[in-house]
Tab-separated table of C-alpha atoms and ligand atoms in Angstrom:
chain	number	residue	atom	x	y	z
A	794	ARG	CA	-6.709	-23.668	9.117
A	795	GLU	CA	-5.058	-25.427	6.712
A	796	LEU	CA	-2.364	-24.031	5.321
A	797	SER	CA	-2.677	-24.572	1.928
A	798	LYS	CA	-5.612	-22.724	1.145
A	799	THR	CA	-4.800	-19.584	3.164
A	800	HIS	CA	-3.892	-18.014	-0.184
A	801	HIS	CA	-6.342	-16.527	-0.841
A	802	LEU	CA	-7.571	-15.335	2.491
A	803	PRO	CA	-8.288	-12.653	3.450
A	804	PRO	CA	-9.605	-11.466	-0.206
A	805	VAL	CA	-7.236	-9.781	-2.378
A	806	ALA	CA	-8.057	-5.676	-3.132
A	807	LYS	CA	-10.726	-5.091	-5.814
A	808	TYR	CA	-12.979	-2.056	-6.689
A	809	GLY	CA	-15.133	-1.340	-9.662
A	810	GLY	CA	-14.249	-5.495	-10.977
A	811	ARG	CA	-10.582	-4.618	-11.217
A	812	PHE	CA	-7.716	-5.176	-8.958
A	813	VAL	CA	-5.751	-2.900	-7.285
A	814	VAL	CA	-1.528	-4.668	-6.303
A	815	THR	CA	0.832	-2.954	-4.505
A	816	MET	CA	4.176	-2.056	-7.036
A	817	LEU	CA	7.370	-1.915	-5.547
A	818	PRO	CA	9.796	-0.805	-9.247
A	819	GLY	CA	12.910	-1.418	-5.873
A	820	ASP	CA	16.279	-0.932	-7.921
A	821	GLY	CA	18.309	-1.945	-10.658
A	822	ILE	CA	16.370	-3.071	-13.961
A	823	GLY	CA	13.292	-3.248	-11.170
A	824	PRO	CA	11.909	0.006	-12.088
A	825	GLU	CA	12.205	-0.495	-16.246
A	826	MET	CA	10.574	-4.408	-16.026
A	827	MET	CA	8.027	-2.907	-14.425
A	828	GLY	CA	7.412	-0.274	-16.899
A	829	TYR	CA	7.300	-3.082	-19.517
A	830	VAL	CA	4.664	-5.256	-17.006
A	831	LYS	CA	2.681	-2.054	-16.969
A	832	THR	CA	2.789	-1.838	-20.681
A	833	VAL	CA	1.968	-5.422	-21.582
A	834	PHE	CA	-0.896	-5.347	-18.618
A	835	LYS	CA	-2.064	-2.734	-20.579
A	836	ALA	CA	-2.079	-4.232	-24.324
A	837	GLY	CA	-4.239	-7.514	-22.592
A	838	GLY	CA	-6.417	-5.702	-21.058
A	839	ILE	CA	-5.486	-7.416	-17.707
A	840	PRO	CA	-8.485	-5.929	-15.056
A	841	VAL	CA	-5.243	-4.812	-12.665
A	842	ASP	CA	-4.300	-1.275	-11.453
A	843	PHE	CA	-1.147	-0.605	-9.594
A	844	GLU	CA	-0.095	1.400	-6.671
A	845	GLU	CA	3.356	1.911	-6.923
A	846	VAL	CA	5.609	2.630	-3.851
A	847	TYR	CA	8.753	3.714	-4.320
A	848	LEU	CA	10.837	1.682	-1.820
A	849	ASP	CA	14.687	2.241	-3.042
A	850	SER	CA	17.575	2.487	-1.888
A	851	MET	CA	17.548	6.190	-2.264
A	852	HIS	CA	15.095	6.938	0.320
A	853	GLU	CA	17.115	6.842	3.141
A	854	THR	CA	13.649	6.864	5.477
A	855	TYR	CA	10.898	5.261	7.362
A	856	GLU	CA	8.401	6.623	5.495
A	857	HIS	CA	8.516	4.160	2.320
A	858	MET	CA	8.813	1.491	4.196
A	859	ASP	CA	5.789	2.227	6.143
A	860	GLN	CA	3.985	3.291	2.793
A	861	ALA	CA	4.902	-0.560	1.471
A	862	ILE	CA	3.757	-1.843	4.562
A	863	ILE	CA	0.488	-0.253	4.366
A	864	SER	CA	-0.258	-0.848	1.026
A	865	ILE	CA	0.915	-4.432	1.151
A	866	LYS	CA	-1.908	-4.268	4.001
A	867	ARG	CA	-4.111	-3.118	2.560
A	868	ASN	CA	-3.835	-5.084	-1.214
A	869	GLY	CA	-3.052	-8.145	0.054
A	870	VAL	CA	-0.696	-8.493	-2.716
A	871	ALA	CA	2.531	-7.292	-4.390
A	872	ILE	CA	5.200	-7.299	-7.613
A	873	LYS	CA	8.400	-6.614	-6.417
A	874	GLY	CA	11.540	-5.760	-7.551
A	875	ASN	CA	14.567	-6.214	-5.455
A	876	ILE	CA	15.452	-3.454	-3.219
A	877	GLU	CA	19.518	-3.346	-2.681
A	878	THR	CA	21.019	-3.395	0.935
A	879	ARG	CA	24.050	-0.734	0.882
A	880	ASP	CA	26.612	-1.011	3.345
A	881	ASN	CA	26.316	2.673	4.294
A	882	SER	CA	22.109	2.238	5.291
A	883	ARG	CA	22.053	2.414	8.563
A	884	LEU	CA	18.785	2.849	8.853
A	885	PHE	CA	17.579	-0.467	7.758
A	886	ARG	CA	18.450	-3.901	7.999
A	887	SER	CA	17.589	-5.109	4.257
A	888	ARG	CA	14.372	-3.760	2.928
A	889	ASN	CA	13.763	-6.913	1.524
A	890	VAL	CA	14.254	-8.842	4.920
A	891	GLU	CA	11.913	-6.171	7.014
A	892	LEU	CA	9.651	-6.759	4.404
A	893	ARG	CA	9.314	-10.123	4.626
A	894	LEU	CA	9.263	-10.358	8.383
A	895	GLN	CA	7.173	-7.951	9.260
A	896	LEU	CA	4.139	-9.012	6.759
A	897	ASP	CA	5.172	-12.984	8.397
A	898	LEU	CA	5.851	-13.935	3.897
A	899	PHE	CA	7.247	-17.290	5.953
A	900	ALA	CA	7.472	-19.257	2.527
A	901	ASN	CA	9.532	-18.599	-0.623
A	902	VAL	CA	8.456	-21.280	-3.182
A	903	ILE	CA	10.216	-20.996	-6.559
A	904	HIS	CA	9.651	-23.412	-9.297
A	905	CYS	CA	12.603	-24.453	-11.296
A	906	LYS	CA	11.713	-25.711	-14.570
A	907	SER	CA	14.004	-27.086	-17.689
A	908	GLN	CA	12.530	-24.697	-21.399
A	909	PRO	CA	13.287	-26.866	-24.390
A	910	GLY	CA	14.293	-23.636	-26.241
A	911	VAL	CA	17.187	-23.292	-23.465
A	912	LYS	CA	20.364	-24.485	-23.741
A	913	THR	CA	21.283	-25.788	-20.582
A	914	ARG	CA	23.645	-28.883	-18.870
A	915	HIS	CA	20.356	-30.869	-18.157
A	916	GLN	CA	17.501	-31.028	-19.396
A	917	ASN	CA	13.934	-32.236	-17.426
A	918	ILE	CA	14.790	-30.398	-14.356
A	919	ASP	CA	11.378	-30.153	-12.363
A	920	ILE	CA	11.908	-28.752	-9.316
A	921	ILE	CA	10.189	-27.324	-6.634
A	922	LEU	CA	12.119	-25.548	-3.825
A	923	ILE	CA	10.011	-24.823	-0.908
A	924	ARG	CA	12.646	-22.049	1.550
A	925	GLN	CA	11.680	-20.661	5.296
A	926	ASN	CA	11.892	-16.631	4.870
A	927	THR	CA	11.632	-15.371	7.736
A	928	GLU	CA	14.855	-16.980	10.660
A	929	GLY	CA	17.110	-18.864	10.779
A	930	GLU	CA	19.957	-16.507	9.513
A	931	TYR	CA	18.283	-13.678	8.534
A	932	SER	CA	17.214	-13.026	11.927
A	933	CYS	CA	19.287	-10.046	11.357
A	934	LEU	CA	20.753	-10.465	15.668
A	935	GLU	CA	24.328	-9.875	15.179
A	936	HIS	CA	26.887	-7.970	17.368
A	937	GLU	CA	30.461	-7.347	18.562
A	938	ASN	CA	30.675	-7.985	22.516
A	939	VAL	CA	34.100	-7.476	22.601
A	940	LYS	CA	36.177	-5.850	19.910
A	941	GLY	CA	36.939	-8.679	16.704
A	942	VAL	CA	34.765	-11.688	18.304
A	943	VAL	CA	30.671	-11.354	16.199
A	944	GLU	CA	28.439	-13.672	17.013
A	945	SER	CA	25.441	-13.902	15.100
A	946	LEU	CA	22.735	-15.225	16.057
A	947	LYS	CA	20.721	-18.280	13.960
A	948	ILE	CA	17.335	-18.789	15.387
A	949	ILE	CA	15.594	-21.594	14.065
A	950	THR	CA	12.173	-22.149	16.224
A	951	LYS	CA	10.151	-25.665	16.284
A	952	GLU	CA	6.764	-23.479	15.446
A	953	ARG	CA	7.922	-22.459	12.101
A	954	SER	CA	9.982	-25.270	11.322
A	955	GLU	CA	6.953	-27.034	11.770
A	956	ARG	CA	4.853	-24.589	9.657
A	957	ILE	CA	7.021	-24.287	6.818
A	958	ALA	CA	7.234	-28.166	7.319
A	959	ARG	CA	3.606	-28.331	6.658
A	960	TYR	CA	3.776	-25.919	3.329
A	961	ALA	CA	5.807	-28.400	2.641
A	962	PHE	CA	3.990	-31.108	2.489
A	963	GLU	CA	0.198	-29.762	1.822
A	964	TYR	CA	2.664	-27.905	-1.792
A	965	ALA	CA	3.651	-31.363	-2.496
A	966	LYS	CA	-0.082	-32.989	-1.611
A	967	LYS	CA	-1.566	-30.334	-3.980
A	968	HIS	CA	0.854	-30.892	-6.737
A	969	ASN	CA	0.766	-34.242	-6.640
A	970	ARG	CA	4.386	-34.471	-5.778
A	971	LYS	CA	5.746	-37.598	-4.724
A	972	LYS	CA	8.676	-36.652	-2.553
A	973	VAL	CA	10.752	-33.995	-0.415
A	974	THR	CA	13.676	-33.575	0.790
A	975	ALA	CA	14.500	-31.974	3.955
A	976	VAL	CA	18.346	-30.207	3.533
A	977	HIS	CA	19.946	-29.134	6.579
A	978	LYS	CA	23.633	-29.594	8.501
A	979	ALA	CA	22.677	-31.186	11.574
A	980	ASN	CA	25.812	-33.249	12.199
A	981	ILE	CA	27.256	-30.214	12.526
A	982	MET	CA	24.608	-27.539	14.266
A	983	LYS	CA	23.113	-30.573	16.055
A	984	MET	CA	20.607	-28.254	18.256
A	985	SER	CA	19.451	-25.594	15.439
A	986	ASP	CA	19.552	-27.810	12.795
A	987	GLY	CA	18.496	-30.475	14.712
A	988	LEU	CA	15.473	-29.239	15.088
A	989	PHE	CA	14.758	-28.291	11.814
A	990	LEU	CA	15.232	-31.969	10.994
A	991	ASN	CA	13.293	-33.737	13.604
A	992	THR	CA	10.271	-31.177	12.795
A	993	CYS	CA	10.434	-32.650	9.262
A	994	LYS	CA	10.457	-35.728	9.733
A	995	GLU	CA	7.730	-35.103	12.328
A	996	ILE	CA	5.663	-33.961	9.731
A	997	ALA	CA	6.271	-36.271	7.432
A	998	GLU	CA	4.612	-38.870	9.265
A	999	GLN	CA	1.771	-37.470	8.824
A	1000	TYR	CA	1.661	-38.239	5.122
A	1001	PRO	CA	2.595	-41.292	3.916
A	1002	ASN	CA	1.766	-41.446	1.371
A	1003	ILE	CA	5.314	-38.495	0.064
A	1004	THR	CA	8.391	-40.356	0.213
A	1005	PHE	CA	10.540	-38.539	2.665
A	1006	ASP	CA	13.871	-38.218	3.127
A	1007	ASN	CA	16.988	-35.739	3.732
A	1008	MET	CA	20.098	-34.553	2.700
A	1009	ILE	CA	22.981	-32.429	3.790
A	1010	ILE	CA	23.473	-29.264	2.158
A	1011	ASP	CA	27.101	-29.767	0.860
A	1012	ASN	CA	26.240	-33.523	-0.760
A	1013	CYS	CA	22.805	-31.628	-1.674
A	1014	SER	CA	24.419	-29.004	-3.330
A	1015	MET	CA	26.772	-31.372	-5.402
A	1016	GLN	CA	23.526	-33.470	-6.415
A	1017	LEU	CA	21.666	-30.547	-7.274
A	1018	VAL	CA	24.317	-29.536	-10.168
A	1019	SER	CA	25.093	-32.759	-11.175
A	1020	HIS	CA	22.407	-35.327	-10.876
A	1021	PRO	CA	19.120	-32.741	-10.479
A	1022	ASN	CA	16.781	-35.193	-11.894
A	1023	GLN	CA	16.141	-37.108	-8.499
A	1024	PHE	CA	14.757	-33.963	-6.892
A	1025	ASP	CA	11.149	-32.995	-6.548
A	1026	VAL	CA	10.325	-30.919	-3.779
A	1027	LEU	CA	13.507	-29.209	-1.501
A	1028	LEU	CA	12.571	-28.103	2.017
A	1029	LEU	CA	14.947	-25.688	2.989
A	1030	PRO	CA	16.044	-23.448	6.147
A	1031	ASN	CA	16.939	-19.727	4.785
A	1032	LEU	CA	20.394	-19.659	4.658
A	1033	TYR	CA	20.372	-22.770	3.016
A	1034	GLY	CA	17.426	-22.021	0.869
A	1035	ASN	CA	18.794	-18.660	-0.317
A	1036	ILE	CA	22.059	-20.722	-1.621
A	1037	LEU	CA	20.306	-23.759	-3.534
A	1038	THR	CA	17.123	-21.529	-5.006
A	1039	ASN	CA	19.949	-19.273	-7.297
A	1040	ILE	CA	21.766	-22.533	-7.872
A	1041	ALA	CA	18.653	-24.126	-8.661
A	1042	CYS	CA	17.789	-21.118	-11.349
A	1043	GLY	CA	21.631	-21.449	-12.557
A	1044	ILE	CA	20.741	-24.711	-13.588
A	1045	VAL	CA	17.459	-23.856	-15.770
A	1046	GLY	CA	19.174	-20.880	-17.690
A	1047	GLY	CA	20.181	-18.219	-14.720
A	1048	PRO	CA	18.245	-14.902	-13.752
A	1049	GLY	CA	16.136	-14.016	-16.315
A	1050	ILE	CA	13.746	-16.411	-16.348
A	1051	THR	CA	12.277	-17.938	-12.669
A	1052	SER	CA	9.980	-16.625	-10.294
A	1053	GLY	CA	9.470	-16.332	-6.960
A	1054	GLN	CA	6.296	-16.338	-5.128
A	1055	ASN	CA	6.678	-15.296	-1.041
A	1056	PHE	CA	3.450	-16.351	1.113
A	1057	GLY	CA	2.199	-15.106	4.709
A	1058	GLU	CA	-0.903	-16.261	5.881
A	1059	ARG	CA	-2.400	-13.009	5.142
A	1060	TYR	CA	-0.581	-11.796	2.079
A	1061	ALA	CA	1.252	-12.617	-1.086
A	1062	VAL	CA	4.830	-10.888	-2.745
A	1063	PHE	CA	5.759	-11.888	-5.841
A	1064	GLU	CA	9.461	-11.167	-7.197
A	1065	THR	CA	11.833	-12.626	-9.574
A	1066	GLY	CA	13.339	-15.756	-8.056
A	1067	THR	CA	17.187	-15.223	-7.757
A	1068	ARG	CA	15.667	-11.287	-6.703
A	1069	ASN	CA	18.651	-9.804	-7.704
A	1070	THR	CA	18.786	-6.327	-8.342
A	1071	GLY	CA	20.866	-6.472	-12.045
A	1072	LYS	CA	22.325	-3.159	-11.644
A	1073	SER	CA	24.768	-4.295	-14.384
A	1074	VAL	CA	23.041	-4.665	-16.940
A	1075	ALA	CA	20.110	-1.966	-15.549
A	1076	GLY	CA	19.302	0.444	-18.931
A	1077	LYS	CA	21.264	-1.217	-20.744
A	1078	ASN	CA	18.397	-2.824	-22.872
A	1079	ILE	CA	19.889	-6.040	-22.476
A	1080	ALA	CA	17.688	-7.381	-19.234
A	1081	ASN	CA	16.287	-10.697	-19.174
A	1082	PRO	CA	12.412	-9.402	-18.685
A	1083	LEU	CA	10.690	-12.871	-18.522
A	1084	ALA	CA	11.267	-13.552	-14.451
A	1085	MET	CA	9.200	-10.283	-14.472
A	1086	PHE	CA	6.146	-11.427	-16.305
A	1087	ASN	CA	6.503	-15.412	-14.688
A	1088	ALA	CA	6.290	-13.122	-11.376
A	1089	SER	CA	3.343	-11.415	-13.012
A	1090	ALA	CA	1.804	-15.142	-14.521
A	1091	ASP	CA	1.902	-15.927	-10.507
A	1092	LEU	CA	0.171	-13.030	-9.801
A	1093	LEU	CA	-2.485	-13.314	-11.844
A	1094	GLU	CA	-3.196	-17.016	-11.131
A	1095	TYR	CA	-3.096	-16.099	-7.030
A	1096	ILE	CA	-5.480	-13.228	-7.446
A	1097	GLY	CA	-7.923	-15.685	-9.883
A	1098	LEU	CA	-7.332	-14.159	-13.407
A	1099	ASP	CA	-6.333	-17.733	-14.975
A	1100	LYS	CA	-6.790	-16.783	-18.049
A	1101	TYR	CA	-4.515	-13.548	-18.246
A	1102	SER	CA	-1.900	-15.501	-16.265
A	1103	ASN	CA	-2.695	-18.722	-18.795
A	1104	VAL	CA	-2.122	-16.015	-21.538
A	1105	LEU	CA	1.227	-14.501	-20.154
A	1106	ARG	CA	2.363	-18.171	-19.397
A	1107	ASN	CA	2.167	-18.564	-23.390
A	1108	SER	CA	3.785	-15.750	-24.548
A	1109	ILE	CA	6.344	-16.619	-22.373
A	1110	ASP	CA	6.542	-20.338	-23.551
A	1111	LYS	CA	7.042	-18.936	-27.250
A	1112	VAL	CA	9.236	-16.368	-26.800
A	1113	LEU	CA	11.330	-19.055	-25.293
A	1114	ASN	CA	10.795	-22.157	-26.790
A	1115	VAL	CA	9.508	-21.697	-29.937
A	1116	GLU	CA	10.409	-17.978	-31.092
A	1117	LYS	CA	13.471	-17.975	-29.440
A	1118	ILE	CA	13.973	-14.752	-28.640
A	1119	HIS	CA	16.635	-15.241	-26.433
A	1120	THR	CA	18.757	-11.950	-24.573
A	1121	PRO	CA	22.163	-12.456	-23.946
A	1122	ASP	CA	22.193	-13.914	-20.743
A	1123	LEU	CA	20.632	-16.978	-22.689
A	1124	GLY	CA	23.121	-17.473	-24.984
A	1125	GLY	CA	21.231	-15.070	-27.571
A	1126	SER	CA	21.356	-11.592	-29.120
A	1127	ASN	CA	17.886	-9.910	-28.835
A	1128	SER	CA	17.230	-7.088	-26.894
A	1129	THR	CA	14.857	-6.761	-23.983
A	1130	THR	CA	12.521	-4.478	-26.111
A	1131	ASP	CA	12.687	-7.077	-28.395
A	1132	VAL	CA	10.748	-9.862	-25.872
A	1133	ILE	CA	8.864	-6.789	-24.784
A	1134	ASP	CA	7.588	-5.808	-28.480
A	1135	PHE	CA	6.669	-10.051	-29.212
A	1136	LEU	CA	5.306	-10.616	-25.848
A	1137	ILE	CA	2.356	-6.742	-26.276
A	1138	ASP	CA	1.477	-8.411	-29.975
A	1139	ASP	CA	1.307	-11.667	-28.666
A	1140	VAL	CA	-1.024	-10.787	-25.706
A	1141	LYS	CA	-2.778	-8.793	-27.533
A	1142	ALA	CA	-3.863	-11.604	-30.586
A	1143	GLN	CA	-4.477	-13.286	-27.521
A	1144	THR	CA	-6.679	-11.175	-25.755
A	1145	GLN	CA	-8.799	-10.105	-28.766
A	1146	VAL	CA	-9.909	-13.443	-29.921
B	141	ATP	P1	24.407	-6.536	-7.312
B	141	ATP	O1	25.557	-5.008	-7.102
B	141	ATP	O2	23.243	-5.511	-6.647
B	141	ATP	O3	24.594	-7.566	-7.007
B	141	ATP	P2	24.767	-7.346	-10.456
B	141	ATP	O4	23.978	-6.950	-11.147
B	141	ATP	O5	26.168	-6.744	-9.928
B	141	ATP	O6	24.010	-5.831	-9.172
B	141	ATP	P3	23.052	-9.325	-9.060
B	141	ATP	O7	21.729	-8.225	-9.035
B	141	ATP	O8	23.173	-9.995	-7.998
B	141	ATP	O9	24.796	-8.466	-9.368
B	141	ATP	O10	22.931	-10.239	-10.650
B	141	ATP	C1	23.499	-11.509	-10.841
B	141	ATP	C2	24.004	-11.264	-12.173
B	141	ATP	O11	23.082	-11.189	-12.963
B	141	ATP	C3	24.653	-10.528	-12.496
B	141	ATP	O12	25.744	-10.670	-13.405
B	141	ATP	C4	23.410	-9.493	-13.732
B	141	ATP	O13	24.104	-8.920	-14.830
B	141	ATP	C5	22.328	-10.432	-13.283
B	141	ATP	N1	21.335	-10.779	-13.462
B	141	ATP	C6	20.325	-10.831	-12.919
B	141	ATP	N2	18.844	-9.702	-13.459
B	141	ATP	C7	19.029	-10.760	-14.569
B	141	ATP	C8	18.255	-10.783	-16.300
B	141	ATP	N3	16.734	-10.016	-15.679
B	141	ATP	N4	18.671	-10.695	-16.989
B	141	ATP	C9	19.947	-10.725	-17.550
B	141	ATP	N5	21.100	-10.669	-16.241
B	141	ATP	C10	20.330	-10.915	-15.367
């Protein structure tokens, strides 16, 4: 099966012309962001109904996790706020990780792009980060065999390395990207990162029209903050991917703008790129809602509602680059609701034409 096409298989839930999408509000700013998403979708007459499942750190049972999984499997697609992983939660490994593992959402795709209206050190950044989302250091296999000695297993498999590498090259081909850079620490972790790197090299040979290179994670971190324009597509193992996606989101404006997409062979989950709960800004009317609206636009594109996706992207562009309705994270003094009020009016205006 050609992986680049698996996004649309199997079809997502649709009843009477309307799509049904699972909504997991999560913790921190998640619930308020989801409220705004519902309001703006309603204003634009977007034919999507949300099935909400309250999977958050307050519910310490498996019931909500099961409901979330069943709902996503039924609907095929979800939008999600981040769920706080509390230290005292013994029942669960991180629910965020659990969801990715159970749904086999092996690819995390983040597009970090400079916004002309947002002041940042570097301009014209346009990087796709493709992160392996289901193995490596996130295998949740830690144990203390002897008191004071902890082992934490980092699992790298040929099969999953191959799958994410192929995904990255197919993505590059489809989106006319010129270069894929695999990131690793194979000089130290010769076997695990060595396997990842060698697998990437093997897959790269099947794509002679796309330049392939590789970079060690520490150098790549430095290059990303000092010369980010050299990067096109970054192909990342799980933990390095977590760190580099946050750096990349940071250099184009922080946690409030960029969205993150998670794909498997059957399901897709949309969320913010940096996966923050934003607990410290919750309930203060200052959180930037645009990352969740970009996630909403990604979702609409995925389910084939391109028209509404474009409407939303157009409104987001106006907020950031034309009207410059900037929340404090972008150095502005506007509130969350200033942004939402504009989005409601603008989406309405575009959809009523
Ligand atoms: P936690 O304790 O769960 O880590 P936090 O709010 O302290 O919550 P993160 O959620 O990790 O931290 O977020 C990292 C930083 O990014 C925080 O300073 C947070 O306020 C900020 N942040 C996250 N999301 C947004 C947003 N949408 N708008 C503005 N700032 C945000």
